[in-house]
CSV table of C-alpha atoms and ligand atoms in Angstrom, one decimal:
chain,number,residue,atom,x,y,z
A,1,ASP,CA,-3.9,-23.8,32.1
A,2,VAL,CA,-4.3,-26.4,29.2
A,3,ALA,CA,-4.4,-23.6,26.3
A,4,ASN,CA,-1.5,-21.7,28.2
A,5,PHE,CA,1.5,-24.1,28.0
A,6,TRP,CA,3.6,-23.1,25.0
A,7,ARG,CA,2.6,-19.3,25.8
A,8,PRO,CA,5.5,-17.6,27.8
A,9,THR,CA,4.9,-16.0,31.4
A,10,ASN,CA,3.5,-12.4,30.3
A,11,TYR,CA,2.7,-13.4,26.9
A,12,PRO,CA,-0.1,-11.3,25.5
A,13,PRO,CA,-3.6,-12.6,26.3
A,14,GLY,CA,-5.9,-14.4,23.4
A,15,PRO,CA,-9.0,-16.2,22.5
A,16,TRP,CA,-8.7,-19.9,23.0
A,17,PRO,CA,-6.6,-21.8,19.9
A,18,ILE,CA,-8.7,-24.3,17.7
A,19,PRO,CA,-6.2,-27.1,17.1
A,20,PHE,CA,-4.7,-27.0,13.7
A,21,ILE,CA,-6.4,-24.4,12.2
A,22,GLY,CA,-5.8,-21.9,15.0
A,23,ASP,CA,-8.4,-18.8,14.8
A,24,VAL,CA,-8.4,-18.7,10.9
A,25,ALA,CA,-12.2,-19.9,11.6
A,26,ARG,CA,-13.1,-17.3,13.7
A,27,ILE,CA,-12.1,-14.9,11.2
A,28,LYS,CA,-14.4,-13.9,8.3
A,29,PRO,CA,-11.5,-12.6,5.6
A,30,SER,CA,-13.9,-10.1,4.4
A,31,THR,CA,-14.4,-8.1,8.0
A,32,ILE,CA,-11.1,-9.1,8.8
A,33,HIS,CA,-10.4,-6.0,10.8
A,34,LEU,CA,-13.7,-5.6,12.1
A,35,ASP,CA,-13.1,-9.4,13.8
A,36,PHE,CA,-9.6,-8.1,15.3
A,37,ALA,CA,-11.6,-4.9,17.0
A,38,LYS,CA,-13.6,-7.0,18.6
A,39,PHE,CA,-10.9,-9.1,19.9
A,40,ALA,CA,-9.3,-5.8,21.0
A,41,LYS,CA,-12.3,-5.1,23.1
A,42,LYS,CA,-12.6,-8.2,24.7
A,43,TYR,CA,-8.9,-8.5,25.3
A,44,GLY,CA,-7.1,-5.7,25.6
A,45,ASN,CA,-5.0,-3.4,23.1
A,46,ILE,CA,-2.1,-6.2,22.9
A,47,TYR,CA,-4.0,-9.9,22.7
A,48,SER,CA,-2.6,-12.9,20.3
A,49,LEU,CA,-4.1,-15.0,18.3
A,50,ARG,CA,-3.1,-18.8,16.9
A,51,LEU,CA,-2.4,-19.2,12.5
A,52,PHE,CA,-1.8,-22.4,11.3
A,53,GLY,CA,0.6,-23.7,14.4
A,54,GLY,CA,2.1,-20.1,14.1
A,55,HIS,CA,1.9,-16.9,17.0
A,56,MET,CA,0.7,-13.6,16.0
A,57,VAL,CA,0.0,-10.3,18.5
A,58,VAL,CA,-1.7,-7.6,17.4
A,59,ILE,CA,-1.1,-4.2,18.4
A,60,HIS,CA,-4.3,-2.0,19.0
A,61,GLY,CA,-4.6,2.0,19.3
A,62,TYR,CA,-1.7,5.4,17.9
A,63,ARG,CA,0.0,5.1,21.6
A,64,LEU,CA,1.1,1.4,21.4
A,65,VAL,CA,1.5,1.4,17.8
A,66,LYS,CA,4.1,3.8,17.7
A,67,GLU,CA,5.6,2.5,21.0
A,68,ALA,CA,6.2,-0.3,19.1
A,69,LEU,CA,7.2,0.3,15.6
A,70,ALA,CA,9.0,3.5,16.3
A,71,VAL,CA,10.2,3.8,19.7
A,72,ARG,CA,11.3,0.2,19.6
A,73,GLY,CA,11.2,0.0,16.1
A,74,GLU,CA,14.3,-2.4,16.1
A,75,ASP,CA,12.7,-5.0,17.9
A,76,TYR,CA,9.8,-5.1,15.3
A,77,VAL,CA,11.8,-4.8,11.7
A,78,ASP,CA,11.7,-7.9,10.8
A,79,ARG,CA,9.2,-9.4,8.0
A,80,PRO,CA,7.3,-12.9,8.7
A,81,ILE,CA,8.6,-15.7,7.1
A,82,ILE,CA,5.8,-17.0,5.3
A,83,PRO,CA,7.0,-20.7,3.7
A,84,LEU,CA,5.0,-19.8,0.5
A,85,PHE,CA,6.7,-16.6,-0.2
A,86,GLU,CA,10.3,-18.1,0.8
A,87,ASP,CA,10.4,-20.7,-2.3
A,88,LEU,CA,8.9,-18.3,-4.4
A,89,VAL,CA,11.6,-15.5,-4.2
A,90,GLY,CA,13.5,-16.1,-0.5
A,91,ASN,CA,15.3,-12.9,1.4
A,92,SER,CA,14.5,-10.2,-2.0
A,93,GLY,CA,12.7,-7.8,-3.1
A,94,LEU,CA,12.3,-4.9,-0.8
A,95,VAL,CA,8.1,-5.3,0.7
A,96,ALA,CA,9.4,-9.1,2.0
A,97,SER,CA,12.9,-9.2,2.6
A,98,TYR,CA,14.9,-8.9,5.8
A,99,GLY,CA,18.4,-8.4,7.7
A,100,TYR,CA,21.3,-6.5,5.7
A,101,LEU,CA,19.8,-7.3,2.4
A,102,TRP,CA,16.8,-5.5,3.2
A,103,LYS,CA,18.4,-3.1,4.9
A,104,GLN,CA,20.9,-2.4,1.3
A,105,GLN,CA,18.3,-2.8,-0.9
A,106,ARG,CA,16.1,0.1,0.7
A,107,ARG,CA,18.4,2.4,1.2
A,108,PHE,CA,19.2,2.6,-2.7
A,109,ALA,CA,15.6,2.3,-3.6
A,110,LEU,CA,15.0,5.7,-1.7
A,111,HIS,CA,18.3,7.5,-2.8
A,112,THR,CA,17.3,6.5,-6.5
A,113,LEU,CA,13.3,7.2,-5.8
A,114,ARG,CA,14.5,10.8,-4.5
A,115,ASN,CA,17.2,11.5,-7.8
A,116,PHE,CA,14.5,10.6,-9.7
A,117,GLY,CA,11.9,13.2,-8.8
A,118,LEU,CA,11.4,13.5,-5.3
A,119,GLY,CA,13.7,16.1,-4.4
A,120,LYS,CA,14.2,17.5,-8.0
A,121,LYS,CA,10.7,17.0,-8.7
A,122,SER,CA,11.7,15.1,-12.3
A,123,LEU,CA,8.5,12.9,-11.8
A,124,GLU,CA,6.4,15.8,-11.2
A,125,PRO,CA,6.0,16.9,-15.0
A,126,ALA,CA,5.1,13.2,-15.9
A,127,ILE,CA,2.7,13.0,-12.8
A,128,GLN,CA,0.9,15.9,-14.4
A,129,GLN,CA,1.5,14.9,-18.2
A,130,GLU,CA,-0.2,11.5,-16.9
A,131,CYS,CA,-3.0,13.2,-15.4
A,132,GLN,CA,-3.8,15.0,-18.9
A,133,TYR,CA,-3.8,11.3,-20.4
A,134,LEU,CA,-6.5,10.4,-17.2
A,135,ALA,CA,-8.6,13.4,-18.1
A,136,GLU,CA,-9.0,12.5,-21.9
A,137,VAL,CA,-10.2,9.1,-21.2
A,138,PHE,CA,-12.6,10.8,-18.4
A,139,ALA,CA,-13.4,13.1,-21.1
A,140,GLN,CA,-13.7,10.6,-23.7
A,141,GLN,CA,-17.0,8.7,-21.7
A,142,LYS,CA,-19.2,11.9,-22.8
A,143,GLY,CA,-20.5,11.6,-19.0
A,144,GLU,CA,-21.9,8.1,-19.7
A,145,PRO,CA,-21.9,6.0,-16.0
A,146,CYS,CA,-18.3,3.7,-16.3
A,147,ASN,CA,-16.2,2.6,-13.7
A,148,PRO,CA,-13.7,4.9,-13.7
A,149,ARG,CA,-11.1,2.1,-11.7
A,150,ILE,CA,-9.2,0.6,-14.4
A,151,PHE,CA,-8.7,4.0,-15.9
A,152,ILE,CA,-7.2,5.1,-12.7
A,153,ASN,CA,-4.7,1.8,-12.0
A,154,LYS,CA,-3.2,2.4,-15.5
A,155,ALA,CA,-2.2,5.9,-15.4
A,156,VAL,CA,-1.0,4.9,-11.8
A,157,SER,CA,0.9,2.0,-12.7
A,158,ASN,CA,2.2,4.2,-15.4
A,159,ILE,CA,4.3,6.6,-12.2
A,160,ILE,CA,6.0,3.4,-11.8
A,161,CYS,CA,6.5,2.5,-15.1
A,162,CYS,CA,8.6,6.1,-15.7
A,163,LEU,CA,10.6,5.3,-12.4
A,164,VAL,CA,11.2,1.8,-13.2
A,165,PHE,CA,11.2,1.5,-17.0
A,166,GLY,CA,11.8,5.4,-18.1
A,167,GLU,CA,8.9,5.1,-20.2
A,168,ARG,CA,5.3,5.1,-19.9
A,169,MET,CA,2.1,2.7,-21.9
A,170,ASP,CA,-0.2,3.6,-23.8
A,171,TYR,CA,-3.3,2.6,-22.4
A,172,ASP,CA,-4.2,0.3,-25.2
A,173,ASN,CA,-1.1,-1.5,-25.4
A,174,LYS,CA,-1.9,-4.8,-24.8
A,175,ARG,CA,1.5,-6.3,-22.7
A,176,HIS,CA,0.9,-3.6,-20.1
A,177,GLN,CA,-2.6,-4.2,-19.9
A,178,GLN,CA,-1.6,-8.7,-19.5
A,179,ILE,CA,0.9,-7.2,-16.4
A,180,LEU,CA,-2.0,-5.2,-14.7
A,181,ALA,CA,-4.0,-8.2,-15.0
A,182,ASP,CA,-1.5,-10.5,-13.6
A,183,LEU,CA,-0.9,-7.7,-10.7
A,184,LYS,CA,-4.1,-7.8,-10.0
A,185,GLU,CA,-4.7,-11.3,-9.8
A,186,LEU,CA,-0.9,-11.5,-8.3
A,187,ILE,CA,-2.3,-9.2,-5.0
A,188,ARG,CA,-5.4,-11.4,-4.8
A,189,LEU,CA,-4.3,-14.3,-5.3
A,190,GLU,CA,-1.1,-13.4,-2.1
A,191,GLY,CA,-4.0,-12.2,0.2
A,192,SER,CA,-6.0,-15.4,-0.1
A,193,ILE,CA,-6.2,-18.5,2.2
A,194,TRP,CA,-4.1,-20.5,-0.2
A,195,VAL,CA,-1.2,-18.6,1.9
A,196,LEU,CA,-1.9,-19.7,4.7
A,197,VAL,CA,-2.5,-23.2,4.0
A,198,TYR,CA,0.7,-24.0,1.7
A,199,SER,CA,2.4,-22.3,5.1
A,200,ILE,CA,1.0,-25.8,6.6
A,201,ALA,CA,2.5,-28.4,4.2
A,202,PRO,CA,5.1,-26.7,1.8
A,203,TRP,CA,6.3,-30.0,0.9
A,204,LEU,CA,2.6,-31.4,0.3
A,205,MET,CA,1.3,-28.2,-2.0
A,206,LYS,CA,4.4,-28.3,-4.3
A,207,ARG,CA,3.2,-30.8,-5.6
A,208,LEU,CA,-0.8,-30.6,-5.5
A,209,PRO,CA,-2.5,-28.4,-8.0
A,210,GLY,CA,-4.3,-25.4,-6.5
A,211,PRO,CA,-4.7,-22.1,-7.0
A,212,HIS,CA,-0.9,-21.6,-5.1
A,213,LYS,CA,0.2,-22.8,-8.9
A,214,LYS,CA,-1.2,-20.5,-10.1
A,215,ILE,CA,0.7,-17.7,-7.7
A,216,PHE,CA,4.2,-18.8,-9.8
A,217,THR,CA,3.2,-18.5,-12.8
A,218,VAL,CA,1.8,-14.9,-12.7
A,219,THR,CA,5.3,-14.2,-10.9
A,220,GLU,CA,7.1,-15.8,-13.8
A,221,ASN,CA,5.4,-13.6,-16.3
A,222,ILE,CA,5.8,-10.8,-14.1
A,223,ILE,CA,9.4,-11.0,-13.8
A,224,ASN,CA,9.6,-12.4,-17.6
A,225,TYR,CA,8.4,-9.1,-18.7
A,226,VAL,CA,10.9,-7.2,-16.7
A,227,GLN,CA,13.5,-9.4,-17.4
A,228,VAL,CA,13.0,-8.2,-21.3
A,229,LYS,CA,13.4,-4.3,-20.1
A,230,ILE,CA,16.7,-5.2,-18.4
A,231,SER,CA,18.3,-6.7,-21.4
A,232,GLU,CA,17.0,-3.9,-23.4
A,233,HIS,CA,18.7,-1.3,-20.5
A,234,LYS,CA,22.1,-2.9,-20.8
A,235,GLU,CA,22.7,-2.8,-24.3
A,236,THR,CA,22.1,0.8,-23.9
A,237,HIS,CA,23.3,1.3,-20.8
A,238,ASP,CA,25.3,4.8,-19.7
A,239,PRO,CA,26.4,5.0,-15.8
A,240,SER,CA,27.0,8.4,-16.1
A,241,ASN,CA,23.5,9.2,-17.6
A,242,PRO,CA,20.8,7.5,-15.6
A,243,ARG,CA,17.7,7.1,-17.1
A,244,ASP,CA,15.8,5.4,-14.2
A,245,TYR,CA,15.6,2.5,-12.1
A,246,ILE,CA,17.3,-0.2,-13.7
A,247,ASP,CA,20.2,2.1,-14.8
A,248,CYS,CA,20.9,2.5,-11.5
A,249,PHE,CA,20.3,-0.8,-10.1
A,250,LEU,CA,22.8,-2.4,-13.4
A,251,THR,CA,25.9,0.9,-12.1
A,252,GLU,CA,25.3,-0.4,-8.3
A,253,ILE,CA,26.1,-4.3,-9.7
A,254,ALA,CA,29.0,-3.6,-11.4
A,255,GLU,CA,29.9,-1.3,-8.5
A,256,ARG,CA,29.4,-4.0,-5.4
A,257,GLU,CA,31.3,-6.1,-4.5
A,258,ASP,CA,29.4,-7.6,-1.7
A,259,LYS,CA,26.8,-10.4,-2.6
A,260,GLU,CA,25.0,-10.3,0.3
A,261,SER,CA,23.5,-7.2,-0.3
A,262,GLY,CA,21.8,-8.3,-3.1
A,263,PHE,CA,22.4,-6.2,-6.3
A,264,ASP,CA,22.0,-8.6,-9.0
A,265,LEU,CA,20.1,-9.5,-12.0
A,266,ARG,CA,17.5,-11.5,-9.9
A,267,ASN,CA,16.9,-9.2,-7.1
A,268,LEU,CA,16.6,-6.2,-9.8
A,269,SER,CA,13.8,-8.5,-11.2
A,270,PHE,CA,11.8,-8.7,-7.3
A,271,SER,CA,12.6,-5.0,-6.8
A,272,ALA,CA,10.8,-4.2,-10.0
A,273,LEU,CA,8.1,-6.1,-9.0
A,274,ASP,CA,7.6,-5.1,-5.7
A,275,LEU,CA,7.7,-1.3,-6.4
A,276,PHE,CA,4.5,-2.3,-8.8
A,277,VAL,CA,2.6,-4.4,-6.4
A,278,ALA,CA,3.5,-2.1,-3.3
A,279,GLY,CA,3.0,1.3,-5.5
A,280,THR,CA,0.1,0.4,-8.1
A,281,GLU,CA,-3.0,-1.4,-6.1
A,282,THR,CA,-2.6,1.2,-3.0
A,283,THR,CA,-2.6,4.1,-4.9
A,284,THR,CA,-5.0,3.0,-7.3
A,285,THR,CA,-7.6,2.2,-4.7
A,286,THR,CA,-6.7,5.3,-2.4
A,287,LEU,CA,-8.0,7.6,-6.0
A,288,TYR,CA,-10.7,5.0,-6.2
A,289,TRP,CA,-12.0,5.8,-2.7
A,290,ALA,CA,-11.2,9.9,-3.1
A,291,LEU,CA,-14.0,9.6,-6.1
A,292,LEU,CA,-15.8,7.6,-4.4
A,293,PHE,CA,-16.3,10.0,-1.0
A,294,MET,CA,-16.9,13.1,-4.0
A,295,ILE,CA,-20.0,11.7,-5.0
A,296,TYR,CA,-20.9,10.8,-1.8
A,297,TYR,CA,-20.2,14.5,-0.7
A,298,PRO,CA,-21.1,16.4,-3.5
A,299,HIS,CA,-20.8,19.7,-0.9
A,300,ILE,CA,-16.7,18.8,0.1
A,301,GLN,CA,-16.5,18.5,-3.9
A,302,GLU,CA,-18.3,21.6,-5.0
A,303,LYS,CA,-15.8,23.0,-1.8
A,304,VAL,CA,-12.7,21.8,-3.2
A,305,GLN,CA,-13.5,23.3,-6.8
A,306,ALA,CA,-14.2,26.6,-5.6
A,307,GLU,CA,-10.6,26.2,-3.6
A,308,ILE,CA,-9.4,25.1,-6.9
A,309,ASP,CA,-10.5,27.9,-8.9
A,310,ALA,CA,-9.6,30.3,-6.3
A,311,GLU,CA,-5.6,29.7,-6.0
A,312,VAL,CA,-4.7,27.1,-9.1
A,313,GLY,CA,-7.1,29.0,-12.0
A,314,SER,CA,-6.8,27.0,-15.4
A,315,ARG,CA,-3.7,26.3,-14.9
A,316,MET,CA,-2.2,23.0,-14.5
A,317,PRO,CA,-1.9,22.5,-10.4
A,318,SER,CA,1.3,22.2,-9.4
A,319,LEU,CA,3.2,20.4,-6.3
A,320,GLN,CA,3.7,24.2,-4.9
A,321,ASP,CA,-0.1,24.7,-4.9
A,322,ARG,CA,-0.2,21.9,-1.8
A,323,ASP,CA,0.3,24.7,0.7
A,324,GLU,CA,-2.2,27.1,-0.1
A,325,LEU,CA,-5.2,24.1,-1.4
A,326,HIS,CA,-5.7,23.8,2.4
A,327,PHE,CA,-9.3,22.1,2.0
A,328,THR,CA,-8.3,20.0,-0.5
A,329,ASN,CA,-5.2,18.6,1.2
A,330,ALA,CA,-7.4,18.2,4.2
A,331,VAL,CA,-9.5,16.3,1.9
A,332,ILE,CA,-7.3,13.8,0.5
A,333,HIS,CA,-5.7,13.4,4.2
A,334,GLU,CA,-9.5,12.2,5.4
A,335,VAL,CA,-10.0,10.0,1.8
A,336,GLN,CA,-6.4,8.1,3.1
A,337,ARG,CA,-8.0,7.9,6.8
A,338,MET,CA,-11.6,6.8,6.0
A,339,GLY,CA,-10.3,4.6,3.0
A,340,ASN,CA,-7.6,2.8,5.6
A,341,ILE,CA,-6.5,1.0,2.6
A,342,LEU,CA,-4.1,-1.2,4.4
A,343,PRO,CA,-6.3,-1.7,7.6
A,344,LEU,CA,-3.8,-4.6,9.1
A,345,ASN,CA,-0.2,-3.1,7.6
A,346,VAL,CA,2.1,-5.3,6.6
A,347,GLY,CA,3.0,-7.9,8.6
A,348,HIS,CA,5.9,-7.3,11.3
A,349,MET,CA,8.4,-9.9,13.0
A,350,THR,CA,10.0,-9.8,16.5
A,351,THR,CA,14.2,-9.8,16.1
A,352,LYS,CA,14.6,-10.6,19.9
A,353,GLU,CA,12.5,-11.3,22.8
A,354,THR,CA,10.8,-7.9,23.5
A,355,THR,CA,8.3,-6.3,25.8
A,356,LEU,CA,5.7,-4.1,25.4
A,357,GLU,CA,3.4,-2.3,28.6
A,358,ASN,CA,3.7,-5.7,30.5
A,359,PHE,CA,3.7,-8.1,27.8
A,360,THR,CA,6.5,-10.2,26.6
A,361,ILE,CA,6.9,-11.3,22.9
A,362,PRO,CA,9.3,-13.9,21.9
A,363,LYS,CA,11.6,-13.6,19.3
A,364,GLY,CA,10.3,-14.7,15.5
A,365,VAL,CA,6.7,-14.1,16.2
A,366,MET,CA,4.5,-12.3,13.7
A,367,VAL,CA,3.4,-8.2,14.9
A,368,ILE,CA,0.6,-6.6,13.1
A,369,GLY,CA,0.5,-3.3,13.9
A,370,ASN,CA,-2.8,-2.7,13.6
A,371,LEU,CA,-3.4,0.5,11.0
A,372,ASP,CA,-6.9,0.3,11.4
A,373,SER,CA,-7.3,1.0,15.2
A,374,VAL,CA,-4.8,3.9,14.8
A,375,LEU,CA,-6.9,5.7,12.0
A,376,HIS,CA,-10.4,4.8,14.0
A,377,ASP,CA,-8.5,5.4,17.4
A,378,GLU,CA,-11.5,6.9,19.3
A,379,THR,CA,-8.8,9.2,22.2
A,380,MET,CA,-7.3,10.6,18.9
A,381,TRP,CA,-10.0,12.0,16.8
A,382,GLU,CA,-13.2,13.9,16.8
A,383,SER,CA,-15.3,12.4,14.9
A,384,PRO,CA,-13.7,9.0,14.4
A,385,HIS,CA,-15.9,7.1,12.0
A,386,THR,CA,-17.0,9.9,10.1
A,387,PHE,CA,-16.1,11.4,7.1
A,388,ASN,CA,-14.7,14.4,8.2
A,389,PRO,CA,-11.9,16.9,6.5
A,390,GLY,CA,-12.5,18.9,9.8
A,391,HIS,CA,-10.3,16.3,11.2
A,392,PHE,CA,-7.1,18.1,9.3
A,393,LEU,CA,-8.3,21.5,9.3
A,394,ASP,CA,-7.2,24.3,12.4
A,395,GLU,CA,-9.5,27.2,13.4
A,396,GLN,CA,-8.9,29.2,10.9
A,397,GLY,CA,-9.4,26.8,8.2
A,398,LYS,CA,-5.5,26.1,7.9
A,399,PHE,CA,-4.1,22.5,7.0
A,400,ARG,CA,-3.1,20.8,10.2
A,401,LYS,CA,-1.1,17.3,10.4
A,402,ARG,CA,-2.3,14.7,13.0
A,403,ASP,CA,-0.4,12.7,14.8
A,404,ALA,CA,-2.7,9.3,14.0
A,405,PHE,CA,-2.3,9.5,10.7
A,406,LEU,CA,-0.5,6.9,10.1
A,407,PRO,CA,-2.2,5.1,6.5
A,408,PHE,CA,1.8,4.7,5.8
A,409,SER,CA,2.9,3.3,8.7
A,410,ILE,CA,5.8,4.3,11.0
A,411,GLY,CA,9.4,3.1,11.6
A,412,LYS,CA,11.8,1.8,10.3
A,413,ARG,CA,9.6,-0.3,7.9
A,414,VAL,CA,7.6,3.1,7.1
A,415,CYS,CA,6.2,2.8,3.4
A,416,LEU,CA,9.0,3.1,0.7
A,417,GLY,CA,7.0,5.3,-1.5
A,418,GLU,CA,5.0,7.8,1.4
A,419,GLN,CA,6.5,10.6,-0.9
A,420,LEU,CA,5.4,9.6,-4.0
A,421,ALA,CA,2.2,8.5,-3.4
A,422,ARG,CA,1.5,12.0,-1.9
A,423,MET,CA,2.5,13.4,-4.8
A,424,GLU,CA,0.6,11.2,-7.3
A,425,LEU,CA,-2.6,11.8,-5.0
A,426,PHE,CA,-2.5,15.2,-4.8
A,427,LEU,CA,-1.5,15.8,-8.3
A,428,PHE,CA,-4.2,13.1,-9.6
A,429,PHE,CA,-6.8,14.6,-7.3
A,430,SER,CA,-6.7,18.3,-7.6
A,431,GLY,CA,-5.9,17.7,-11.2
A,432,LEU,CA,-8.7,16.4,-11.9
A,433,LEU,CA,-11.6,17.8,-10.2
A,434,GLN,CA,-10.4,20.6,-11.5
A,435,ARG,CA,-11.6,19.3,-15.0
A,436,PHE,CA,-14.5,17.2,-13.5
A,437,THR,CA,-17.6,17.2,-11.4
A,438,PHE,CA,-18.4,13.5,-10.6
A,439,SER,CA,-21.2,12.6,-10.1
A,440,ALA,CA,-23.3,9.3,-9.4
A,441,PRO,CA,-25.4,7.7,-12.5
A,442,GLU,CA,-28.8,8.9,-12.6
A,443,GLY,CA,-31.3,8.2,-10.2
A,444,GLU,CA,-28.4,5.7,-8.4
A,445,GLN,CA,-27.8,6.6,-4.5
A,446,PRO,CA,-23.4,5.6,-4.5
A,447,SER,CA,-22.7,3.5,-1.1
A,448,LEU,CA,-19.6,3.4,0.9
A,449,GLU,CA,-19.7,-0.3,0.9
A,450,CYS,CA,-16.4,-2.3,0.9
A,451,ASP,CA,-14.7,-5.0,-0.4
A,452,MET,CA,-12.2,-6.3,1.6
A,453,GLY,CA,-9.3,-8.8,-0.7
A,454,VAL,CA,-5.5,-7.6,0.5
A,455,VAL,CA,-6.5,-4.1,0.5
A,456,HIS,CA,-9.5,-2.6,1.4
A,457,SER,CA,-11.4,-1.2,-1.5
A,458,PRO,CA,-15.0,0.5,-2.6
A,459,LYS,CA,-17.1,-2.4,-4.2
A,460,PRO,CA,-17.2,-1.5,-7.6
A,461,TYR,CA,-19.1,0.8,-8.5
A,462,CYS,CA,-19.7,3.8,-11.5
A,463,LEU,CA,-19.6,7.4,-11.9
A,464,CYS,CA,-20.3,10.2,-14.2
A,465,ALA,CA,-17.9,12.5,-15.2
A,466,LYS,CA,-18.9,16.0,-16.5
A,467,LEU,CA,-16.5,18.6,-18.1
A,468,ARG,CA,-16.6,21.4,-16.4
B,501,HEM,C1,5.0,-0.5,2.5
B,501,HEM,C2,1.0,2.2,2.7
B,501,HEM,C3,2.2,3.9,-2.0
B,501,HEM,C4,6.1,1.3,-1.7
B,501,HEM,C5,4.2,-0.1,2.8
B,501,HEM,C6,3.7,-0.3,4.3
B,501,HEM,C7,2.2,0.3,3.9
B,501,HEM,C8,2.5,1.4,3.3
B,501,HEM,C9,1.3,0.5,5.3
B,501,HEM,C10,3.8,-1.2,5.2
B,501,HEM,C11,4.5,-0.5,6.5
B,501,HEM,C12,4.9,-1.4,7.6
B,501,HEM,O1,5.7,-2.5,7.0
B,501,HEM,O2,5.2,-0.7,9.1
B,501,HEM,C13,0.8,2.5,1.3
B,501,HEM,C14,-0.2,3.1,1.1
B,501,HEM,C15,0.1,3.5,-0.5
B,501,HEM,C16,1.7,3.4,-0.9
B,501,HEM,C17,-1.4,3.5,1.8
B,501,HEM,C18,-0.6,4.5,-1.2
B,501,HEM,C19,-1.6,5.6,-1.0
B,501,HEM,C20,3.3,3.4,-2.6
B,501,HEM,C21,3.9,3.6,-3.4
B,501,HEM,C22,5.5,2.7,-3.6
B,501,HEM,C23,5.4,2.0,-2.0
B,501,HEM,C24,3.6,4.2,-4.5
B,501,HEM,C25,6.5,2.5,-4.1
B,501,HEM,C26,7.5,3.7,-4.9
B,501,HEM,C27,6.2,0.5,-0.9
B,501,HEM,C28,7.0,-0.7,-0.6
B,501,HEM,C29,6.8,-0.8,0.8
B,501,HEM,C30,6.1,-0.1,1.1
B,501,HEM,C31,8.4,-0.7,-1.2
B,501,HEM,C32,8.2,-1.7,1.8
B,501,HEM,C33,8.8,-1.3,2.9
B,501,HEM,C34,9.9,-2.2,3.5
B,501,HEM,O3,9.4,-3.2,3.3
B,501,HEM,O4,10.8,-1.6,4.4
B,501,HEM,N1,3.4,0.7,2.2
B,501,HEM,N2,1.5,2.4,0.5
B,501,HEM,N3,4.2,2.2,-1.6
B,501,HEM,N4,5.3,0.5,0.1
B,501,HEM,FE1,3.6,1.5,0.4
């Protein structure tokens, strides 16, 4: 079999590659997760694709994704090396890093996040206050139609600002607006086809003009901004009284001996950048879906509001209320399941030859633990393709967890910001619904159509926010 000469014995099956560009020609970026579902129907729950000469294995469905990423997590813990990012940042930061450096950086980030508010809850009041600012902006629209995305984006990014820089920024701060625009552009470019094109011939692409060049400029802009903040922090740094992520990192730089762990100023910039990239667009898009589902299903919105009114009243909702707000909590989970914002997860790479079912996956192969296939797994959900908060409620209407709820993935690379994201989703969502009723503009029928960039997002839409 000519097509199989490069495949090891027992390598997962897949479509015939088209020479050179691989399977990319068969895939439309806007519906890529649906194409992947079709491949699974044809080739089974573990299948292979070729992309620009590289090999990729896709794992489909709850049982196998868990088996690979959690049970055999150590075998899948690396990230694929994408030449563009290697040139851009090398092994640095939190998201794309690997090996010893990643382990040290991740441990430090988790520890620092926990200190600043997951355990001690100091981020909770910051989120509540930010929700207040966000509510003011909605109130200023006076019930007129508006696209809520940018408002949500500013509020959500301010939580990472508090964590990393120790302070929020005013919504009309020009610098802040520029950073958000740069981040959006960076995420858009990183997800574009140019990243793959660059992979074929990095030596050539570096010399040619094209959108990939912009990634370098935009990254530089953001890094410069972070570096200014780092300099300011250095002047007032007091190790016995850390204010934020930068302060803690500066202390670590002073104390660490081993260079390999990546505690240096360069890595501080890239880790801060990663927290913004990973923490802003994801949470923003989830809340953007949440409000869309509320205008699409007004009776569900009413039920959430009734629950908040009964359990919380008019004071600000706090994390303690989460245990009593069963329906609200179930709605947020269902928004995450159906919003499905990272359908193809973030790519993993095998650290050694490994087996899954009866298939052999060699070392160094990119692996996609497909989250779309888990969140819509027909063997795990009662109505996989319908918005149904009942998925997360038991017979008494109490909240119940579900195994296949994996929007944050699973295993050693599981989202580092999961706890923070869940705090934000709960406090923003319940805080907004307590104060406003959201509806589609007069005469407009809301639509659940989506855009697939790097994150799976609703198509731009407008809503009206009426004070209750
Ligand atoms: C990684 C989802 C919010 C920081 C990830 C991954 C997913 C994910 C699917 C990849 C996991 C894997 O490779 O298996 C989400 C969702 C969010 C969210 C759905 C919001 C609703 C956040 C926030 C932060 C954050 C708020 C900031 C603190 C990170 C980081 C990684 C990551 C640093 C890389 C972890 C690593 O490679 O070790 N996230 N995330 N995320 N997330 Fe999140």
